[in-house]
PDB file of C-alpha atoms in Angstrom:
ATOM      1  CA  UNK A   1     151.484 155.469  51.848  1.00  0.00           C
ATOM      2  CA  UNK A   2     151.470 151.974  52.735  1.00  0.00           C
ATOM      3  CA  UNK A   3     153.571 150.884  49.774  1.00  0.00           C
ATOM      4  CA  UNK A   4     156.232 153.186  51.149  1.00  0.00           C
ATOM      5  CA  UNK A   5     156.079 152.224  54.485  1.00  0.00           C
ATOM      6  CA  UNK A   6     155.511 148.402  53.610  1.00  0.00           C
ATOM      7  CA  UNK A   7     158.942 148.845  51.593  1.00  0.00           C
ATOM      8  CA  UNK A   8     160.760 150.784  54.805  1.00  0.00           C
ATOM      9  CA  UNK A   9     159.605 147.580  57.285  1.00  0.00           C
ATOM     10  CA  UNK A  10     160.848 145.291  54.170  1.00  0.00           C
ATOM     11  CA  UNK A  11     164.396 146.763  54.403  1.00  0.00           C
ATOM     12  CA  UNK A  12     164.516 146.349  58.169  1.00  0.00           C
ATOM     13  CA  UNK A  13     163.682 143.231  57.853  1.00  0.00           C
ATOM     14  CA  UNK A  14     166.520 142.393  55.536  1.00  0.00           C
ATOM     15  CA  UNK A  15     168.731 144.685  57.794  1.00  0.00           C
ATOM     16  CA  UNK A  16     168.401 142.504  60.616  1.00  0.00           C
ATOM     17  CA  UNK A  17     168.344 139.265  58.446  1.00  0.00           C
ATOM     18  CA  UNK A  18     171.425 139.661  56.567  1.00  0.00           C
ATOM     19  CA  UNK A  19     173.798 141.506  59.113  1.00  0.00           C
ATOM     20  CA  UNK A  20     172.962 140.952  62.703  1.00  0.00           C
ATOM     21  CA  UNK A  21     170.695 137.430  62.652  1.00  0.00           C
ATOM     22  CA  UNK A  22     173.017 134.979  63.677  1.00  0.00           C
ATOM     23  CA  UNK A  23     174.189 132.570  61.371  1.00  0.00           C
ATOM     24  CA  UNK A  24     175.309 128.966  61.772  1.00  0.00           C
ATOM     25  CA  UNK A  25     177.686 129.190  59.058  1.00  0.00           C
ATOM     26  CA  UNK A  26     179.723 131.602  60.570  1.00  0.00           C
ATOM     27  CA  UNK A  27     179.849 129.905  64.141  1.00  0.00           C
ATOM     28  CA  UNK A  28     176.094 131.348  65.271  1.00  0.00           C
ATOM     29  CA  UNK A  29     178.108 134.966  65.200  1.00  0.00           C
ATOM     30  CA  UNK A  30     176.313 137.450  63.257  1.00  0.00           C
ATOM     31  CA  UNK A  31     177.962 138.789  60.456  1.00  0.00           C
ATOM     32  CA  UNK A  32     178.706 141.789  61.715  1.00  0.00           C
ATOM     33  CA  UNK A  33     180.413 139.999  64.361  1.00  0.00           C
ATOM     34  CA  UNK A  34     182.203 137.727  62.415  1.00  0.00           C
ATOM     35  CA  UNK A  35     183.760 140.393  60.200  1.00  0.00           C
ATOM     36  CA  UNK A  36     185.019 142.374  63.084  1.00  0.00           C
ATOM     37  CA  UNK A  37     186.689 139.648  64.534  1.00  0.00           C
ATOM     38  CA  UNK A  38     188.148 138.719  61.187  1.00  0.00           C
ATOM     39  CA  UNK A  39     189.709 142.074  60.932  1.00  0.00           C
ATOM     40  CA  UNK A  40     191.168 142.250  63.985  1.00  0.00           C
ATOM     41  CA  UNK A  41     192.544 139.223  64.270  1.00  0.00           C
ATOM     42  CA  UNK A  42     194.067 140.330  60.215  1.00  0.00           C
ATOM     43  CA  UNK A  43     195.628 143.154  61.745  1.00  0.00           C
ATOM     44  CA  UNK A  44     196.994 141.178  64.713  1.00  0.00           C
ATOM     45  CA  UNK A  45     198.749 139.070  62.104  1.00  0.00           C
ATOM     46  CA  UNK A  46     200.019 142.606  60.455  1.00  0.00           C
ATOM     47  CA  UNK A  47     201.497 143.989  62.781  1.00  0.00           C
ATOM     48  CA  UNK A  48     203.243 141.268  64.377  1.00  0.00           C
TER      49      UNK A  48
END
């Protein structure tokens, strides 16, 4: 149906825009990015 499928391409869209599109807030990393870096660099500071 092409309410369905209108829906699926909506929630890509958001996909992409929320979690990978890069963001000038965080430093023009994506989210994604930014997080992982965050967490590393939290367990760097844990374990040393």
């Amino acid at each position: 149906t092409s309410k369905a499928r209108t829906r699926l391409e909506l929630f890509d869209w958001l996909s992409y825009y929320n979690r990978r599109r890069r963001h000038s807030a965080l430093g023009y990393l994506a989210p994604i990015e930014f997080e992982r870096r965050l967490t590393t660099s939290d367990m760097l500071a844990l374990a040393a």
